[in-house]
C-alpha cells in the first residue's frame, strides 16, 4: 500500500509517500521526515510533548494519523524561528520569552509547550489572566516543573503581542 | 563520640568572583528551536526499531510466545526470546558494583514483576515492531502476586539506599521516653512513585564490528555506565562511547542500567545494524526503577516545655523479590532536629515489583514527609506554633554526632520565609480561616534538608592560541543547567568570560565527571573544572615567568592574577600580558591543565554539611467536596555559594512542585489480585499540570560556607522536595483539622 499526501510543512509544500496507514503524524515527522523537534512523551495524548500546529490549531500529533492530513498545513517547532540558523536566527517571541523566563529545564517538553503557547496566542482567549494561561497550558506536562517560567513567558508574549497590536492601531 | 570542637582547620581561601550571575542557559536556543538532540532523535542509516514485549503478570513464568506470528508480520526482522537471546559476558543475576542492579534480559522464562521484558521484536519500522510485539500473544503460568504488607516477605536488611546503615542509634532512647511528659505517635505511608521523566528511556545502539559500541542515550552517569556496558558485552571500556548531550529528565532513573536497553544493544550486535529502542510510557512502570513504598511510624517524646526528649523513626520499605533498594526514609530523622536520643531503623519487605531505585531526594523525600507531619503533630500536642516549636528544637550541632555545621543559615530561612509568607498571626487552632468563597484556608510549614555528598570527578582545561579555552568533563545536564553553571565555574577559574569558554561534556570519552545525582554534580564536577582551570593558568604563568621577554618574567605562579584573558603581576597589576601573547611568544599552541574533585578530607569528617531550607504552604480546601488546592508555596533555602541564581531558582521550583506532587498527586495503584499497576500512564498516574501550581516562590538566603569545599557550593537539586510535602500536609490539617496518615492526600481522607 502506498498513499501520496500533499502536505505543507513549515511553509514548504511537500509530497509525502506513506506506505503504512498506522503512521501517526508524530512518527511521520520524527522517523521519516527528520523533524525530531516534536517529542514523544506518551504516544497517548496525555502529555502534549508532541504538540504541533495543523492548519493553525494546536494538536497532539501522536493522536493524529498521517493519512488523515492530506492538504494540511503543518507547523512544527523547526518552522517557528525566522531564517538564519542557530545563532543568526530570529527567534519567535515565544521562544525568546521561554529563554528569558527560564521556562524549561531538561527541554524535552519545550517544543510542545512552545507550539501550544503559539496556538494559545492565536486562539486569543487567555488575555492577560495568569489563571487562564495556566489552565489553557495544562495539556502540556512538564515533569521538571518549569511551570512558573512557562506561564511568565506566555504572559510576556501575550503582552508583547498586545503592545504590538496597540502600536499598529495607533 | 561527639566532638566538643572540630579540629582547627584552615578555612579555604576566599574565592574571586565572576560567577554568581543569572545567565540564561547556554543550551537555551537549541532547546527552544527543537535542535537539541535527545537519544531517540538520532537516526543513523539502516536503522532498525526494537520494541519489547512485556509481562502482564507480576510473578510466574511465560509458557508460550507466538514467535511465528510475530515473525510473519511484514517488516519484522527478528524476535528475541530466552530461546535465542545472544549471550552476555556478565550474568545479569549478579550485582555489578553498587549501582549495578540485577536485571532481566531474557535470561530465563521467569516473570518477577509486571512490565518486565519477555521478548524483543526488531523490525524495519516502528509500526511493524509494535505490531509484532502485540502478535506474540504470550501465555503464562501465574503465581499469586505479593503486593503489600500482609503478603510480602519481611526481612532485616543489611543496608538502606546505596550502602547506608539500616539501623542507627544515638543516645538512650528508653531514658528519653521515660523523661518525656507525653509521647506523640504518627503513622504515615507513602506509595510507589515513578520518576516519569518526560523523555522515555531510549537508546540508539550502533556497533562497529563486534567490539566497538556507540550508544546515544540519556545517561546520568556516563563513565560508570560505559564501564558497566563494557562488562556486559565483554569488550574494553574504551571501546564503548556513550553520547548523552541532552537528557529529557532523569531524576535518578537514568543512572542504572536496565534490561530493555541491554537487549536493544544485543540485537544491534547480532543483526549488524543500528537499533533504536524507546520505551513506551507504560513500559516505564517496571524495569527502570521507582520510589519504593514505605510504612513509617514516628514516636516523639516531649517534655513540658516542648523539647524533644526522644525520637524513634521506624520504616518498612518495599523492594523487589530479587534485589535490594530500600528507600532510606528513617534516616531523615537523624539530621533535622535536636534530640538527646534518636533511633532510625528500617525493615525490608519483598514484593513482586520492579526494583525501586533512587528517585529525586531518595529517603529524604519520604522521610521528611513523615517527620514534618510528626513535628507538626508534636507542636500541636504542646499547644505551640509550629515555627516556634521548630526553633525550640533547633539543632545547633548535628544531632547524634555533635559535629558542628559547616554552615547553617536555617534560622534565616525560617525568618525570611515566614516573613515573605506572612506566617505571623496564624491561628493555632485548625478550621479558623476561610476565604471569600467559603473555602477552608490552612497554613503549614516544613523544614527542608539535604546532605552534601561529593563524588570523584576529573576535568581538563585547555587554553588555546587565540586566548579562548576549551574545558572538558563527562558531565550531565538533565535540566539542572549544568552546562551553564559548570561553564561559569570554569570561566571564573580561567579568568575568562563564559562566552570565551567552549564547554565540552555529555560524552563518555571525556574525563569522568561522576554521577549527576545526590545534588552533588555542580560541586563535584565544578571543583574538578575549577582545579583544571587553575592548573592551566599555573602552567601558563610558568611559561610567562620563565620568559625574559615577558612583562611577567620572574613573577612565578604565586605572583600573578588571571583576569579578562590576561595574567597580571600581583605586585604590579599594570604589568600584564594576554594569554594569546604568552602562548604565541613561547611558540605553544596551547597549555593543558587537569584537575579533580578534591577537598579537605579532615574538614569533611569534622563538619556536618547540609543544605537547609524552610517551606511554607497555603492550601484551600472545599469544605463540602474535600478538594485541595495549594494556593501558595514559599520556600527559603540556604545552599552555600550560588553559581547561577536563575537556574537555582528553577531547581527549587521544580523540587517544590515535586513536593506538591508527592503530597497531593502521585501514586501507582496496584491491583491486589494481579499485581498489575492500574495507572501506568500519564493521565491516571497524576503529576501536577500548570494549573495545579498557581504560585511558587523561592528565596535564596545568603550563606557562606568555608568548609564544604573550596568553592563553598552545596546542592540545590533535591532539597526543594523535602519540607514541601510536610508543609502541604500540615496546611491541610490546619485547614480541615484532619491529620492525614498517607500520601498522596485523598479527597476521601478529608470528608
Ligand atoms: S506524545 Fe502526544 S500527547 Fe504525549
Ligand atoms: S523542561 Fe523537562 S519536562 Fe519540561
Short mmCIF file of N, CA, C and O in Angstrom, two decimals, chain A residues 49-137:
data_model
loop_
_atom_site.label_atom_id
_atom_site.label_comp_id
_atom_site.label_asym_id
_atom_site.label_seq_id
_atom_site.Cartn_x
_atom_site.Cartn_y
_atom_site.Cartn_z
N UNK A 49 3.81 16.68 24.65
CA UNK A 49 5.17 16.88 24.14
C UNK A 49 5.22 16.89 22.62
O UNK A 49 6.15 17.40 22.02
N UNK A 50 4.20 16.32 22.00
CA UNK A 50 4.17 16.17 20.55
C UNK A 50 3.37 17.27 19.86
O UNK A 50 3.06 17.16 18.67
N UNK A 51 3.04 18.33 20.61
CA UNK A 51 2.14 19.35 20.06
C UNK A 51 2.74 20.05 18.83
O UNK A 51 3.90 20.49 18.85
N UNK A 52 1.95 20.10 17.77
CA UNK A 52 2.31 20.89 16.57
C UNK A 52 1.04 21.63 16.14
O UNK A 52 -0.04 21.41 16.69
N UNK A 53 1.20 22.53 15.18
CA UNK A 53 0.03 23.22 14.66
C UNK A 53 -0.39 22.57 13.35
O UNK A 53 0.45 22.34 12.47
N UNK A 54 -1.66 22.23 13.24
CA UNK A 54 -2.22 21.77 11.98
C UNK A 54 -3.28 22.78 11.57
O UNK A 54 -4.22 23.03 12.34
N UNK A 55 -3.07 23.39 10.43
CA UNK A 55 -3.94 24.48 9.97
C UNK A 55 -4.13 25.53 11.08
O UNK A 55 -5.23 26.00 11.34
N UNK A 56 -3.03 25.82 11.77
CA UNK A 56 -3.03 26.89 12.76
C UNK A 56 -3.51 26.48 14.14
O UNK A 56 -3.40 27.25 15.08
N UNK A 57 -4.06 25.26 14.26
CA UNK A 57 -4.57 24.82 15.56
C UNK A 57 -3.60 23.85 16.21
O UNK A 57 -3.00 23.00 15.55
N UNK A 58 -3.46 23.97 17.55
CA UNK A 58 -2.53 23.07 18.24
C UNK A 58 -3.19 21.70 18.42
O UNK A 58 -4.34 21.61 18.85
N UNK A 59 -2.45 20.68 18.10
CA UNK A 59 -2.97 19.32 18.24
C UNK A 59 -1.88 18.39 18.78
O UNK A 59 -0.69 18.71 18.71
N UNK A 60 -2.29 17.26 19.30
CA UNK A 60 -1.34 16.23 19.69
C UNK A 60 -1.05 15.38 18.45
O UNK A 60 -1.90 14.62 18.00
N UNK A 61 0.17 15.49 17.95
CA UNK A 61 0.46 14.78 16.70
C UNK A 61 0.53 13.27 16.89
O UNK A 61 0.44 12.52 15.93
N UNK A 62 0.65 12.81 18.13
CA UNK A 62 0.68 11.36 18.37
C UNK A 62 -0.69 10.75 18.21
O UNK A 62 -0.83 9.53 18.09
N UNK A 63 -1.72 11.58 18.26
CA UNK A 63 -3.10 11.06 18.15
C UNK A 63 -3.67 11.24 16.75
O UNK A 63 -4.85 11.00 16.54
N UNK A 64 -2.85 11.73 15.83
CA UNK A 64 -3.35 12.07 14.51
C UNK A 64 -2.71 11.16 13.48
O UNK A 64 -1.48 11.10 13.38
N UNK A 65 -3.53 10.45 12.74
CA UNK A 65 -2.96 9.59 11.70
C UNK A 65 -2.55 10.44 10.51
O UNK A 65 -3.31 11.31 10.05
N UNK A 66 -1.37 10.17 10.01
CA UNK A 66 -0.85 10.98 8.92
C UNK A 66 -1.78 10.95 7.70
O UNK A 66 -1.98 11.98 7.05
N UNK A 67 -2.36 9.79 7.43
CA UNK A 67 -3.19 9.67 6.22
C UNK A 67 -4.40 10.60 6.24
O UNK A 67 -4.99 10.89 5.21
N UNK A 68 -4.76 11.08 7.43
CA UNK A 68 -5.93 11.94 7.52
C UNK A 68 -5.61 13.40 7.22
O UNK A 68 -6.48 14.25 7.35
N UNK A 69 -4.38 13.69 6.84
CA UNK A 69 -3.95 15.08 6.79
C UNK A 69 -3.71 15.62 5.38
O UNK A 69 -3.07 16.66 5.22
N UNK A 70 -4.19 14.92 4.38
CA UNK A 70 -3.94 15.38 3.01
C UNK A 70 -4.36 16.85 2.86
O UNK A 70 -5.48 17.21 3.23
N UNK A 71 -3.46 17.65 2.35
CA UNK A 71 -3.77 19.06 2.13
C UNK A 71 -3.55 19.95 3.33
O UNK A 71 -3.74 21.17 3.25
N UNK A 72 -3.11 19.38 4.46
CA UNK A 72 -2.98 20.19 5.68
C UNK A 72 -1.71 21.01 5.69
O UNK A 72 -0.72 20.69 5.03
N UNK A 73 -1.79 22.08 6.48
CA UNK A 73 -0.63 22.94 6.70
C UNK A 73 -0.11 22.64 8.11
O UNK A 73 -0.85 22.78 9.08
N UNK A 74 1.14 22.24 8.18
CA UNK A 74 1.69 21.81 9.47
C UNK A 74 2.84 22.72 9.87
O UNK A 74 3.73 22.99 9.07
N UNK A 75 2.80 23.19 11.11
CA UNK A 75 3.93 23.96 11.61
C UNK A 75 4.51 23.23 12.82
O UNK A 75 3.78 22.90 13.76
N UNK A 76 5.81 22.99 12.77
CA UNK A 76 6.49 22.35 13.89
C UNK A 76 7.46 23.37 14.50
O UNK A 76 7.66 24.45 13.96
N UNK A 77 8.06 22.98 15.59
CA UNK A 77 8.99 23.87 16.29
C UNK A 77 10.12 24.33 15.35
O UNK A 77 10.60 25.46 15.45
N UNK A 78 10.47 23.45 14.40
CA UNK A 78 11.56 23.81 13.49
C UNK A 78 11.17 24.95 12.56
O UNK A 78 12.04 25.61 12.00
N UNK A 79 9.87 25.15 12.39
CA UNK A 79 9.43 26.17 11.46
C UNK A 79 9.09 27.50 12.11
O UNK A 79 8.56 28.40 11.46
N UNK A 80 9.39 27.62 13.38
CA UNK A 80 8.92 28.79 14.12
C UNK A 80 9.86 29.98 14.00
O UNK A 80 9.42 31.13 13.82
N UNK A 81 11.14 29.72 14.13
CA UNK A 81 12.10 30.83 14.10
C UNK A 81 12.28 31.33 12.68
O UNK A 81 12.06 30.59 11.72
N UNK A 82 12.68 32.57 12.53
CA UNK A 82 12.96 33.10 11.21
C UNK A 82 14.24 32.50 10.67
O UNK A 82 14.91 31.72 11.34
N UNK A 83 14.58 32.85 9.44
CA UNK A 83 15.76 32.27 8.81
C UNK A 83 17.04 32.70 9.52
O UNK A 83 17.07 33.66 10.24
N UNK A 84 18.09 31.97 9.27
CA UNK A 84 19.38 32.40 9.78
C UNK A 84 20.11 31.31 10.53
O UNK A 84 21.29 31.44 10.82
N UNK A 85 19.40 30.23 10.84
CA UNK A 85 20.08 29.13 11.52
C UNK A 85 20.41 29.50 12.95
O UNK A 85 20.26 30.64 13.37
N UNK A 86 20.89 28.53 13.69
CA UNK A 86 21.21 28.77 15.09
C UNK A 86 22.23 29.89 15.19
O UNK A 86 23.18 29.96 14.43
N UNK A 87 22.02 30.75 16.13
CA UNK A 87 22.94 31.88 16.31
C UNK A 87 22.45 33.08 15.55
O UNK A 87 22.21 34.14 16.12
N UNK A 88 22.23 32.92 14.26
CA UNK A 88 21.81 34.06 13.48
C UNK A 88 20.30 34.18 13.36
O UNK A 88 19.79 35.17 12.84
N UNK A 89 19.59 33.21 13.88
CA UNK A 89 18.16 33.19 13.58
C UNK A 89 17.39 34.20 14.44
O UNK A 89 17.83 34.60 15.51
N UNK A 90 16.26 34.58 13.95
CA UNK A 90 15.35 35.41 14.73
C UNK A 90 14.40 34.47 15.44
O UNK A 90 13.58 33.82 14.82
N UNK A 91 14.52 34.43 16.71
CA UNK A 91 13.62 33.55 17.46
C UNK A 91 12.21 34.15 17.42
O UNK A 91 12.03 35.35 17.39
N UNK A 92 11.24 33.27 17.40
CA UNK A 92 9.86 33.67 17.59
C UNK A 92 9.75 34.29 18.99
O UNK A 92 10.44 33.85 19.93
N UNK A 93 8.89 35.31 19.18
CA UNK A 93 8.80 35.95 20.51
C UNK A 93 8.52 34.96 21.64
O UNK A 93 9.02 35.14 22.75
N UNK A 94 7.77 33.91 21.37
CA UNK A 94 7.51 32.93 22.42
C UNK A 94 8.80 32.17 22.76
O UNK A 94 9.10 31.92 23.93
N UNK A 95 9.57 31.84 21.75
CA UNK A 95 10.84 31.14 22.01
C UNK A 95 11.77 32.01 22.86
O UNK A 95 12.37 31.55 23.83
N UNK A 96 11.88 33.27 22.47
CA UNK A 96 12.77 34.18 23.22
C UNK A 96 12.27 34.34 24.66
O UNK A 96 13.06 34.36 25.60
N UNK A 97 10.96 34.40 24.82
CA UNK A 97 10.40 34.57 26.17
C UNK A 97 10.67 33.34 27.03
O UNK A 97 10.93 33.44 28.22
N UNK A 98 10.64 32.17 26.42
CA UNK A 98 10.95 30.95 27.19
C UNK A 98 12.39 30.99 27.71
O UNK A 98 12.67 30.56 28.82
N UNK A 99 13.31 31.49 26.90
CA UNK A 99 14.69 31.57 27.37
C UNK A 99 14.80 32.59 28.50
O UNK A 99 15.38 32.32 29.55
N UNK A 100 14.21 33.76 28.28
CA UNK A 100 14.29 34.83 29.28
C UNK A 100 13.73 34.41 30.64
O UNK A 100 14.27 34.74 31.67
N UNK A 101 12.63 33.70 30.62
CA UNK A 101 11.95 33.34 31.87
C UNK A 101 12.34 31.96 32.38
O UNK A 101 11.73 31.46 33.31
N UNK A 102 13.34 31.35 31.76
CA UNK A 102 13.76 30.00 32.13
C UNK A 102 12.55 29.07 32.20
O UNK A 102 12.33 28.38 33.20
N UNK A 103 11.80 29.05 31.09
CA UNK A 103 10.58 28.26 31.03
C UNK A 103 10.82 26.81 30.71
O UNK A 103 9.95 26.14 30.11
N UNK A 104 11.97 26.30 31.05
CA UNK A 104 12.26 24.88 30.81
C UNK A 104 13.49 24.50 31.60
O UNK A 104 14.26 25.36 32.04
N UNK A 105 13.65 23.22 31.80
CA UNK A 105 14.87 22.70 32.40
C UNK A 105 15.49 21.70 31.43
O UNK A 105 16.37 22.03 30.66
N UNK A 106 14.95 20.46 31.44
CA UNK A 106 15.53 19.47 30.54
C UNK A 106 15.24 19.78 29.08
O UNK A 106 15.95 19.35 28.19
N UNK A 107 14.17 20.50 28.82
CA UNK A 107 13.86 20.92 27.45
C UNK A 107 13.03 19.93 26.65
O UNK A 107 12.67 20.21 25.51
N UNK A 108 12.71 18.79 27.24
CA UNK A 108 12.02 17.76 26.45
C UNK A 108 10.57 18.13 26.16
O UNK A 108 10.05 17.84 25.08
N UNK A 109 9.93 18.79 27.11
CA UNK A 109 8.54 19.20 26.88
C UNK A 109 8.47 20.50 26.10
O UNK A 109 7.38 20.94 25.71
N UNK A 110 9.61 21.15 25.93
CA UNK A 110 9.64 22.54 25.48
C UNK A 110 9.09 22.77 24.08
O UNK A 110 8.30 23.70 23.87
N UNK A 111 9.48 21.97 23.09
CA UNK A 111 8.87 22.20 21.77
C UNK A 111 7.35 22.14 21.83
O UNK A 111 6.66 22.97 21.22
N UNK A 112 6.83 21.19 22.60
CA UNK A 112 5.38 21.08 22.74
C UNK A 112 4.80 22.28 23.48
O UNK A 112 3.76 22.81 23.10
N UNK A 113 5.47 22.69 24.54
CA UNK A 113 4.98 23.86 25.30
C UNK A 113 4.94 25.08 24.38
O UNK A 113 3.97 25.84 24.39
N UNK A 114 6.00 25.26 23.62
CA UNK A 114 6.09 26.47 22.80
C UNK A 114 5.05 26.44 21.69
O UNK A 114 4.36 27.43 21.43
N UNK A 115 4.87 25.29 21.04
CA UNK A 115 3.85 25.22 19.98
C UNK A 115 2.46 25.42 20.58
O UNK A 115 1.59 26.04 19.98
N UNK A 116 2.27 24.90 21.78
CA UNK A 116 1.00 25.07 22.44
C UNK A 116 0.78 26.56 22.77
O UNK A 116 -0.32 27.08 22.60
N UNK A 117 1.83 27.22 23.22
CA UNK A 117 1.72 28.64 23.54
C UNK A 117 1.44 29.46 22.28
O UNK A 117 0.62 30.39 22.31
N UNK A 118 2.08 29.09 21.17
CA UNK A 118 1.83 29.81 19.93
C UNK A 118 0.37 29.62 19.50
O UNK A 118 -0.31 30.56 19.10
N UNK A 119 -0.12 28.38 19.66
CA UNK A 119 -1.52 28.12 19.37
C UNK A 119 -2.45 28.91 20.28
O UNK A 119 -3.45 29.47 19.85
N UNK A 120 -2.07 28.97 21.54
CA UNK A 120 -2.87 29.70 22.53
C UNK A 120 -2.96 31.18 22.18
O UNK A 120 -4.03 31.79 22.25
N UNK A 121 -1.85 31.75 21.77
CA UNK A 121 -1.84 33.16 21.38
C UNK A 121 -2.83 33.39 20.24
O UNK A 121 -3.58 34.36 20.25
N UNK A 122 -2.81 32.46 19.29
CA UNK A 122 -3.69 32.62 18.13
C UNK A 122 -5.16 32.48 18.53
O UNK A 122 -6.03 33.14 17.98
N UNK A 123 -5.41 31.61 19.51
CA UNK A 123 -6.80 31.45 19.97
C UNK A 123 -7.31 32.73 20.60
O UNK A 123 -8.51 33.03 20.54
N UNK A 124 -6.42 33.45 21.26
CA UNK A 124 -6.76 34.79 21.75
C UNK A 124 -7.71 34.84 22.92
O UNK A 124 -8.23 35.91 23.23
N UNK A 125 -7.97 33.71 23.62
CA UNK A 125 -8.90 33.85 24.74
C UNK A 125 -8.27 33.78 26.12
O UNK A 125 -8.95 33.65 27.11
N UNK A 126 -6.95 33.87 26.19
CA UNK A 126 -6.34 33.87 27.52
C UNK A 126 -6.26 35.26 28.10
O UNK A 126 -6.33 35.46 29.31
N UNK A 127 -6.14 36.25 27.25
CA UNK A 127 -5.96 37.61 27.74
C UNK A 127 -4.71 37.70 28.58
O UNK A 127 -3.75 36.95 28.37
N UNK A 128 -4.72 38.59 29.54
CA UNK A 128 -3.52 38.75 30.38
C UNK A 128 -3.74 38.06 31.72
O UNK A 128 -3.08 38.36 32.70
N UNK A 129 -4.66 37.08 31.75
CA UNK A 129 -5.02 36.44 33.01
C UNK A 129 -4.15 35.21 33.27
O UNK A 129 -4.26 34.21 32.55
N UNK A 130 -3.28 35.28 34.27
CA UNK A 130 -2.38 34.14 34.52
C UNK A 130 -3.14 32.85 34.76
O UNK A 130 -2.70 31.78 34.33
N UNK A 131 -4.26 32.93 35.45
CA UNK A 131 -5.01 31.72 35.75
C UNK A 131 -5.50 31.05 34.47
O UNK A 131 -5.46 29.83 34.32
N UNK A 132 -5.95 31.86 33.54
CA UNK A 132 -6.42 31.29 32.26
C UNK A 132 -5.26 30.70 31.47
O UNK A 132 -5.37 29.65 30.85
N UNK A 133 -4.13 31.40 31.52
CA UNK A 133 -2.95 30.87 30.82
C UNK A 133 -2.57 29.51 31.40
O UNK A 133 -2.33 28.54 30.68
N UNK A 134 -2.54 29.44 32.74
CA UNK A 134 -2.16 28.16 33.36
C UNK A 134 -3.14 27.06 32.97
O UNK A 134 -2.75 25.94 32.66
N UNK A 135 -4.41 27.39 32.97
CA UNK A 135 -5.43 26.41 32.61
C UNK A 135 -5.25 25.97 31.15
O UNK A 135 -5.25 24.78 30.84
N UNK A 136 -5.08 26.95 30.28
CA UNK A 136 -5.04 26.64 28.85
C UNK A 136 -3.71 26.03 28.42
O UNK A 136 -3.58 25.52 27.32
N UNK A 137 -2.73 26.08 29.31
CA UNK A 137 -1.45 25.41 29.03
C UNK A 137 -1.37 24.07 29.76
O UNK A 137 -0.32 23.42 29.76
#
